[in-house]
PDB file of C-alpha atoms in Angstrom:
ATOM      1  CA  UNK A   1       2.197   2.287  19.453  1.00 71.00           C
ATOM      2  CA  UNK A   2      -1.045   2.245  17.482  1.00 84.00           C
ATOM      3  CA  UNK A   3      -0.930  -0.207  14.633  1.00 93.00           C
ATOM      4  CA  UNK A   4      -3.097  -2.244  12.294  1.00 96.00           C
ATOM      5  CA  UNK A   5      -3.297  -5.866  13.397  1.00 97.00           C
ATOM      6  CA  UNK A   6      -3.913  -8.696  10.959  1.00 97.00           C
ATOM      7  CA  UNK A   7      -4.569 -12.362  11.618  1.00 97.00           C
ATOM      8  CA  UNK A   8      -3.486 -14.919  10.696  1.00 97.00           C
ATOM      9  CA  UNK A   9       0.040 -13.956   9.653  1.00 96.00           C
ATOM     10  CA  UNK A  10       0.393 -17.186   7.694  1.00 97.00           C
ATOM     11  CA  UNK A  11      -2.198 -19.598   6.384  1.00 97.00           C
ATOM     12  CA  UNK A  12      -1.755 -22.768   4.358  1.00 98.00           C
ATOM     13  CA  UNK A  13      -4.908 -24.413   3.140  1.00 97.00           C
ATOM     14  CA  UNK A  14      -6.167 -26.745   0.487  1.00 97.00           C
ATOM     15  CA  UNK A  15      -8.087 -25.759  -2.583  1.00 97.00           C
ATOM     16  CA  UNK A  16     -11.808 -25.494  -1.922  1.00 97.00           C
ATOM     17  CA  UNK A  17     -11.481 -24.550   1.730  1.00 97.00           C
ATOM     18  CA  UNK A  18     -12.864 -21.347   3.210  1.00 97.00           C
ATOM     19  CA  UNK A  19     -10.356 -18.750   4.363  1.00 98.00           C
ATOM     20  CA  UNK A  20     -11.123 -15.810   6.615  1.00 98.00           C
ATOM     21  CA  UNK A  21      -8.634 -13.038   7.260  1.00 98.00           C
ATOM     22  CA  UNK A  22      -9.192 -10.462   9.964  1.00 98.00           C
ATOM     23  CA  UNK A  23      -8.026  -6.935  10.479  1.00 98.00           C
ATOM     24  CA  UNK A  24      -8.214  -4.626  13.454  1.00 98.00           C
ATOM     25  CA  UNK A  25      -7.786  -1.060  12.237  1.00 97.00           C
ATOM     26  CA  UNK A  26      -6.207   1.636  14.344  1.00 95.00           C
ATOM     27  CA  UNK A  27      -8.678   2.939  16.899  1.00 94.00           C
ATOM     28  CA  UNK A  28     -10.416   6.049  15.598  1.00 91.00           C
ATOM     29  CA  UNK A  29      -9.655   5.392  11.941  1.00 91.00           C
ATOM     30  CA  UNK A  30     -12.735   5.383   9.732  1.00 89.00           C
ATOM     31  CA  UNK A  31     -11.369   4.022   6.452  1.00 91.00           C
ATOM     32  CA  UNK A  32     -10.197   0.473   5.801  1.00 94.00           C
ATOM     33  CA  UNK A  33      -8.577  -0.885   2.665  1.00 94.00           C
ATOM     34  CA  UNK A  34      -7.842  -4.472   1.631  1.00 96.00           C
ATOM     35  CA  UNK A  35      -4.967  -5.041  -0.810  1.00 95.00           C
ATOM     36  CA  UNK A  36      -3.530  -8.159  -2.383  1.00 96.00           C
ATOM     37  CA  UNK A  37       0.138  -8.352  -3.296  1.00 94.00           C
ATOM     38  CA  UNK A  38       1.696 -10.841  -5.701  1.00 92.00           C
ATOM     39  CA  UNK A  39       4.939 -10.844  -7.636  1.00 86.00           C
ATOM     40  CA  UNK A  40       3.093 -10.799 -10.948  1.00 85.00           C
ATOM     41  CA  UNK A  41       0.370  -8.217 -10.244  1.00 85.00           C
ATOM     42  CA  UNK A  42       1.978  -6.105  -7.570  1.00 86.00           C
ATOM     43  CA  UNK A  43      -0.364  -4.317  -5.156  1.00 90.00           C
ATOM     44  CA  UNK A  44      -4.051  -4.603  -6.069  1.00 91.00           C
ATOM     45  CA  UNK A  45      -6.932  -2.900  -4.291  1.00 92.00           C
ATOM     46  CA  UNK A  46      -9.655  -5.374  -3.372  1.00 94.00           C
ATOM     47  CA  UNK A  47     -12.038  -3.348  -1.219  1.00 94.00           C
ATOM     48  CA  UNK A  48     -12.399  -0.018   0.522  1.00 91.00           C
ATOM     49  CA  UNK A  49     -14.653   0.923   3.438  1.00 92.00           C
ATOM     50  CA  UNK A  50     -15.470   4.270   4.919  1.00 90.00           C
ATOM     51  CA  UNK A  51     -17.386   4.468   8.191  1.00 90.00           C
ATOM     52  CA  UNK A  52     -17.944   0.702   7.798  1.00 93.00           C
ATOM     53  CA  UNK A  53     -19.774   1.153   4.471  1.00 91.00           C
ATOM     54  CA  UNK A  54     -18.253  -0.481   1.390  1.00 90.00           C
ATOM     55  CA  UNK A  55     -17.375   2.226  -1.129  1.00 88.00           C
ATOM     56  CA  UNK A  56     -15.384   0.303  -3.690  1.00 84.00           C
ATOM     57  CA  UNK A  57     -15.018  -3.437  -4.147  1.00 84.00           C
ATOM     58  CA  UNK A  58     -14.626  -3.395  -7.906  1.00 84.00           C
ATOM     59  CA  UNK A  59     -11.228  -5.075  -7.655  1.00 85.00           C
ATOM     60  CA  UNK A  60     -12.577  -8.078  -5.824  1.00 90.00           C
ATOM     61  CA  UNK A  61     -13.711 -11.291  -7.551  1.00 87.00           C
ATOM     62  CA  UNK A  62     -17.332 -11.307  -6.391  1.00 87.00           C
ATOM     63  CA  UNK A  63     -18.000 -14.962  -6.920  1.00 92.00           C
ATOM     64  CA  UNK A  64     -15.625 -16.119  -4.199  1.00 96.00           C
ATOM     65  CA  UNK A  65     -14.493 -13.087  -2.216  1.00 96.00           C
ATOM     66  CA  UNK A  66     -16.439 -11.073   0.312  1.00 96.00           C
ATOM     67  CA  UNK A  67     -15.418  -8.245   2.610  1.00 96.00           C
ATOM     68  CA  UNK A  68     -17.291  -6.909   5.613  1.00 95.00           C
ATOM     69  CA  UNK A  69     -16.939  -4.665   8.635  1.00 96.00           C
ATOM     70  CA  UNK A  70     -19.133  -6.109  11.383  1.00 94.00           C
ATOM     71  CA  UNK A  71     -18.074  -3.255  13.628  1.00 93.00           C
ATOM     72  CA  UNK A  72     -15.597  -0.393  13.696  1.00 93.00           C
ATOM     73  CA  UNK A  73     -12.864  -2.544  15.221  1.00 95.00           C
ATOM     74  CA  UNK A  74     -13.003  -5.469  12.819  1.00 97.00           C
ATOM     75  CA  UNK A  75     -12.769  -5.944   9.076  1.00 97.00           C
ATOM     76  CA  UNK A  76     -12.909  -9.372   7.466  1.00 98.00           C
ATOM     77  CA  UNK A  77     -11.968 -10.733   4.071  1.00 97.00           C
ATOM     78  CA  UNK A  78     -13.350 -14.137   3.210  1.00 97.00           C
ATOM     79  CA  UNK A  79     -12.533 -16.440   0.310  1.00 97.00           C
ATOM     80  CA  UNK A  80     -14.880 -19.336  -0.379  1.00 97.00           C
ATOM     81  CA  UNK A  81     -13.909 -21.564  -2.058  1.00 96.00           C
ATOM     82  CA  UNK A  82     -10.199 -20.827  -2.184  1.00 97.00           C
ATOM     83  CA  UNK A  83      -8.109 -21.584  -5.272  1.00 97.00           C
ATOM     84  CA  UNK A  84      -4.327 -21.834  -5.797  1.00 97.00           C
ATOM     85  CA  UNK A  85      -4.364 -18.533  -7.729  1.00 95.00           C
ATOM     86  CA  UNK A  86      -5.488 -16.810  -4.512  1.00 96.00           C
ATOM     87  CA  UNK A  87      -2.062 -17.442  -3.008  1.00 97.00           C
ATOM     88  CA  UNK A  88      -0.703 -14.009  -2.122  1.00 97.00           C
ATOM     89  CA  UNK A  89      -0.056 -11.639   0.736  1.00 97.00           C
ATOM     90  CA  UNK A  90      -3.176  -9.774   1.796  1.00 97.00           C
ATOM     91  CA  UNK A  91      -2.734  -6.401   3.439  1.00 97.00           C
ATOM     92  CA  UNK A  92      -5.174  -4.373   5.448  1.00 97.00           C
ATOM     93  CA  UNK A  93      -4.634  -0.638   5.838  1.00 95.00           C
ATOM     94  CA  UNK A  94      -6.533   1.989   7.772  1.00 93.00           C
ATOM     95  CA  UNK A  95      -6.672   5.756   7.733  1.00 89.00           C
ATOM     96  CA  UNK A  96      -8.607   8.738   8.935  1.00 84.00           C
ATOM     97  CA  UNK A  97     -10.831  10.485   6.454  1.00 76.00           C
ATOM     98  CA  UNK A  98     -11.750  13.994   7.431  1.00 68.00           C
ATOM     99  CA  UNK A  99     -13.235  16.389   4.946  1.00 59.00           C
ATOM    100  CA  UNK A 100     -12.054  15.420   1.481  1.00 52.00           C
ATOM    101  CA  UNK A 101      -9.006  13.252   2.034  1.00 50.00           C
ATOM    102  CA  UNK A 102      -7.753  10.266   3.965  1.00 50.00           C
ATOM    103  CA  UNK A 103      -4.245  11.482   4.744  1.00 76.00           C
ATOM    104  CA  UNK A 104      -1.807   8.635   5.046  1.00 86.00           C
ATOM    105  CA  UNK A 105      -2.566   4.951   5.238  1.00 91.00           C
ATOM    106  CA  UNK A 106      -1.228   2.662   7.935  1.00 93.00           C
ATOM    107  CA  UNK A 107      -0.596  -0.901   6.833  1.00 95.00           C
ATOM    108  CA  UNK A 108      -0.711  -4.141   8.774  1.00 96.00           C
ATOM    109  CA  UNK A 109       2.023  -6.733   8.404  1.00 95.00           C
ATOM    110  CA  UNK A 110      -0.049  -8.823   6.061  1.00 96.00           C
ATOM    111  CA  UNK A 111      -1.535 -12.305   5.919  1.00 97.00           C
ATOM    112  CA  UNK A 112       0.422 -14.674   3.707  1.00 97.00           C
ATOM    113  CA  UNK A 113      -1.970 -17.185   2.143  1.00 98.00           C
ATOM    114  CA  UNK A 114      -0.882 -20.350   0.384  1.00 98.00           C
ATOM    115  CA  UNK A 115      -3.564 -22.451  -1.292  1.00 98.00           C
ATOM    116  CA  UNK A 116      -2.392 -25.912  -2.302  1.00 97.00           C
TER     117      UNK A 116
ATOM    118  CA  UNK B   1      -8.264   9.208 -14.522  1.00 83.00           C
ATOM    119  CA  UNK B   2      -5.883   8.919 -11.611  1.00 87.00           C
ATOM    120  CA  UNK B   3      -2.680   6.920 -11.813  1.00 91.00           C
ATOM    121  CA  UNK B   4       0.915   6.707 -10.662  1.00 94.00           C
ATOM    122  CA  UNK B   5       3.840   5.645 -12.818  1.00 95.00           C
ATOM    123  CA  UNK B   6       7.194   4.879 -11.298  1.00 94.00           C
ATOM    124  CA  UNK B   7      10.434   3.663 -12.776  1.00 87.00           C
ATOM    125  CA  UNK B   8      10.791  -0.049 -13.101  1.00 85.00           C
ATOM    126  CA  UNK B   9      13.393  -1.914 -11.192  1.00 85.00           C
ATOM    127  CA  UNK B  10      15.177  -3.643  -9.937  1.00 94.00           C
ATOM    128  CA  UNK B  11      17.752  -1.032  -9.043  1.00 96.00           C
ATOM    129  CA  UNK B  12      21.128  -2.107  -7.688  1.00 97.00           C
ATOM    130  CA  UNK B  13      23.513   0.439  -6.200  1.00 97.00           C
ATOM    131  CA  UNK B  14      26.729   0.386  -4.276  1.00 97.00           C
ATOM    132  CA  UNK B  15      26.741   1.740  -0.746  1.00 97.00           C
ATOM    133  CA  UNK B  16      27.048   5.548  -0.606  1.00 97.00           C
ATOM    134  CA  UNK B  17      25.782   5.970  -4.172  1.00 97.00           C
ATOM    135  CA  UNK B  18      23.157   8.571  -5.078  1.00 97.00           C
ATOM    136  CA  UNK B  19      19.605   7.302  -5.498  1.00 97.00           C
ATOM    137  CA  UNK B  20      16.805   8.594  -7.681  1.00 97.00           C
ATOM    138  CA  UNK B  21      13.538   6.763  -8.211  1.00 97.00           C
ATOM    139  CA  UNK B  22      11.277   8.544 -10.657  1.00 97.00           C
ATOM    140  CA  UNK B  23       7.558   8.928 -10.062  1.00 97.00           C
ATOM    141  CA  UNK B  24       5.009  10.774 -12.157  1.00 97.00           C
ATOM    142  CA  UNK B  25       1.302  11.013 -11.615  1.00 96.00           C
ATOM    143  CA  UNK B  26      -1.975  11.807 -13.285  1.00 94.00           C
ATOM    144  CA  UNK B  27      -4.721  13.156 -11.092  1.00 90.00           C
ATOM    145  CA  UNK B  28      -7.789  15.305 -11.052  1.00 82.00           C
ATOM    146  CA  UNK B  29      -7.840  18.027  -8.482  1.00 80.00           C
ATOM    147  CA  UNK B  30      -5.045  18.508  -5.966  1.00 83.00           C
ATOM    148  CA  UNK B  31      -3.697  15.208  -4.702  1.00 90.00           C
ATOM    149  CA  UNK B  32      -1.416  14.481  -1.795  1.00 91.00           C
ATOM    150  CA  UNK B  33       1.670  12.456  -2.721  1.00 94.00           C
ATOM    151  CA  UNK B  34       3.440   9.767  -0.747  1.00 95.00           C
ATOM    152  CA  UNK B  35       6.409   7.441  -0.772  1.00 97.00           C
ATOM    153  CA  UNK B  36       6.001   4.158   1.062  1.00 97.00           C
ATOM    154  CA  UNK B  37       8.751   1.627   1.776  1.00 97.00           C
ATOM    155  CA  UNK B  38       8.347  -2.118   2.199  1.00 96.00           C
ATOM    156  CA  UNK B  39      11.118  -4.106   3.857  1.00 95.00           C
ATOM    157  CA  UNK B  40      11.238  -7.880   3.262  1.00 90.00           C
ATOM    158  CA  UNK B  41       8.429  -9.709   5.006  1.00 88.00           C
ATOM    159  CA  UNK B  42       6.783  -6.537   6.261  1.00 91.00           C
ATOM    160  CA  UNK B  43       3.905  -4.256   5.370  1.00 92.00           C
ATOM    161  CA  UNK B  44       4.239  -0.878   3.724  1.00 94.00           C
ATOM    162  CA  UNK B  45       5.405   2.009   5.881  1.00 95.00           C
ATOM    163  CA  UNK B  46       5.072   5.677   5.143  1.00 95.00           C
ATOM    164  CA  UNK B  47       8.465   7.128   4.257  1.00 97.00           C
ATOM    165  CA  UNK B  48       7.478  10.705   3.439  1.00 96.00           C
ATOM    166  CA  UNK B  49       4.653  12.790   2.051  1.00 94.00           C
ATOM    167  CA  UNK B  50       3.798  16.161   0.527  1.00 94.00           C
ATOM    168  CA  UNK B  51       0.339  17.649   0.467  1.00 90.00           C
ATOM    169  CA  UNK B  52       0.660  20.576  -1.922  1.00 89.00           C
ATOM    170  CA  UNK B  53       2.718  21.861  -4.812  1.00 92.00           C
ATOM    171  CA  UNK B  54       6.349  22.743  -4.053  1.00 94.00           C
ATOM    172  CA  UNK B  55       6.236  20.976  -0.687  1.00 94.00           C
ATOM    173  CA  UNK B  56       9.265  18.836   0.076  1.00 96.00           C
ATOM    174  CA  UNK B  57       8.826  15.690   2.096  1.00 96.00           C
ATOM    175  CA  UNK B  58      11.865  14.291   3.874  1.00 97.00           C
ATOM    176  CA  UNK B  59      12.709  11.460   6.240  1.00 97.00           C
ATOM    177  CA  UNK B  60      15.758   9.304   7.012  1.00 96.00           C
ATOM    178  CA  UNK B  61      17.838  11.159   4.419  1.00 97.00           C
ATOM    179  CA  UNK B  62      15.247  10.643   1.666  1.00 98.00           C
ATOM    180  CA  UNK B  63      13.615  13.616  -0.033  1.00 98.00           C
ATOM    181  CA  UNK B  64      10.942  14.210  -2.649  1.00 98.00           C
ATOM    182  CA  UNK B  65       9.499  17.481  -3.963  1.00 98.00           C
ATOM    183  CA  UNK B  66       5.941  17.835  -5.200  1.00 96.00           C
ATOM    184  CA  UNK B  67       6.290  19.325  -8.709  1.00 96.00           C
ATOM    185  CA  UNK B  68       2.914  20.246 -10.122  1.00 93.00           C
ATOM    186  CA  UNK B  69       4.348  21.619 -13.373  1.00 94.00           C
ATOM    187  CA  UNK B  70       5.944  18.266 -14.230  1.00 95.00           C
ATOM    188  CA  UNK B  71       3.444  16.141 -12.240  1.00 95.00           C
ATOM    189  CA  UNK B  72       6.354  14.434 -10.551  1.00 97.00           C
ATOM    190  CA  UNK B  73       7.441  13.339  -7.078  1.00 97.00           C
ATOM    191  CA  UNK B  74      10.882  11.798  -7.535  1.00 98.00           C
ATOM    192  CA  UNK B  75      12.533  10.133  -4.554  1.00 98.00           C
ATOM    193  CA  UNK B  76      16.180  10.963  -3.851  1.00 98.00           C
ATOM    194  CA  UNK B  77      18.842  10.093  -1.328  1.00 98.00           C
ATOM    195  CA  UNK B  78      22.384  11.352  -1.422  1.00 97.00           C
ATOM    196  CA  UNK B  79      24.112   8.304   0.035  1.00 96.00           C
ATOM    197  CA  UNK B  80      22.336   4.961   0.284  1.00 97.00           C
ATOM    198  CA  UNK B  81      23.077   2.292   2.853  1.00 97.00           C
ATOM    199  CA  UNK B  82      22.665  -1.470   2.766  1.00 97.00           C
ATOM    200  CA  UNK B  83      19.751  -1.056   5.177  1.00 96.00           C
ATOM    201  CA  UNK B  84      17.869   0.954   2.508  1.00 97.00           C
ATOM    202  CA  UNK B  85      17.380  -2.220   0.473  1.00 97.00           C
ATOM    203  CA  UNK B  86      13.610  -2.497   0.102  1.00 97.00           C
ATOM    204  CA  UNK B  87      10.736  -1.931  -2.312  1.00 96.00           C
ATOM    205  CA  UNK B  88       9.624   1.682  -2.707  1.00 97.00           C
ATOM    206  CA  UNK B  89       6.087   2.657  -3.711  1.00 96.00           C
ATOM    207  CA  UNK B  90       4.926   6.033  -4.926  1.00 96.00           C
ATOM    208  CA  UNK B  91       1.275   6.805  -4.188  1.00 94.00           C
ATOM    209  CA  UNK B  92      -1.313   9.535  -4.403  1.00 92.00           C
ATOM    210  CA  UNK B  93      -4.461  10.363  -2.527  1.00 89.00           C
ATOM    211  CA  UNK B  94      -6.952  12.289  -4.591  1.00 82.00           C
ATOM    212  CA  UNK B  95      -8.285  14.157  -1.549  1.00 71.00           C
ATOM    213  CA  UNK B  96     -11.665  14.275  -3.230  1.00 67.00           C
ATOM    214  CA  UNK B  97     -12.533  10.694  -4.011  1.00 57.00           C
ATOM    215  CA  UNK B  98     -10.980   9.338  -0.811  1.00 63.00           C
ATOM    216  CA  UNK B  99      -8.995   6.936  -2.892  1.00 77.00           C
ATOM    217  CA  UNK B 100      -5.352   5.895  -2.952  1.00 86.00           C
ATOM    218  CA  UNK B 101      -3.432   4.951  -6.082  1.00 89.00           C
ATOM    219  CA  UNK B 102      -0.124   3.112  -5.854  1.00 92.00           C
ATOM    220  CA  UNK B 103       2.677   2.693  -8.356  1.00 93.00           C
ATOM    221  CA  UNK B 104       3.990  -0.762  -9.138  1.00 92.00           C
ATOM    222  CA  UNK B 105       6.925  -0.481  -6.758  1.00 94.00           C
ATOM    223  CA  UNK B 106      10.661  -0.262  -7.367  1.00 95.00           C
ATOM    224  CA  UNK B 107      12.965  -2.801  -5.785  1.00 95.00           C
ATOM    225  CA  UNK B 108      16.248  -1.365  -4.512  1.00 97.00           C
ATOM    226  CA  UNK B 109      19.246  -3.456  -3.523  1.00 97.00           C
ATOM    227  CA  UNK B 110      22.282  -1.760  -2.005  1.00 97.00           C
ATOM    228  CA  UNK B 111      25.483  -3.775  -2.025  1.00 97.00           C
ATOM    229  CA  UNK B 112      28.426  -3.137   0.312  1.00 95.00           C
TER     230      UNK B 112
END
């Protein structure tokens, strides 16, 4: 079964530490999305890549967050330095964009981050 | 702009009750519409989708019809089960901007 794989599933860290979350999209998919989910804000789009190029990262706090796709099989989301307000579940999703649309998105199981 | 509005929860129903979760959208062009479901501790999973007006998506007893005239995609199920307890998200894909827009989610709890 093809699926999006995220690591780590859980991360507890202290304020000020660097956090890196990784995502392996489904093989052959050319779009990758990073979302953050909290009780207060719901599901927020952080970044969006197509063919490894960042197309939209307007939802991401630029001073501490960065997102990259070093290659087609890996997407990373880094927070440096982390703050307690970054505590959330971070989801990666991938899809196939052909022509004008992306069709459906496939979500990973999420990385639950707790910053103390 | 593009956006999705869905009814606020939480929704609590008794087993075998009828379910409706309202979803309306604003979009340029001709979007595809989706319902995703999120079970506790898991990621979002596609429940059903419709890609053009008057299409009906269906899966696991859930249905939703793409209504362009009312810009709606309401989710329905005739008889809910305890196992349907989850958060349901309505979403659209603009099909032109390669962008997804999600509603805020509606939490459903089904009690025996």
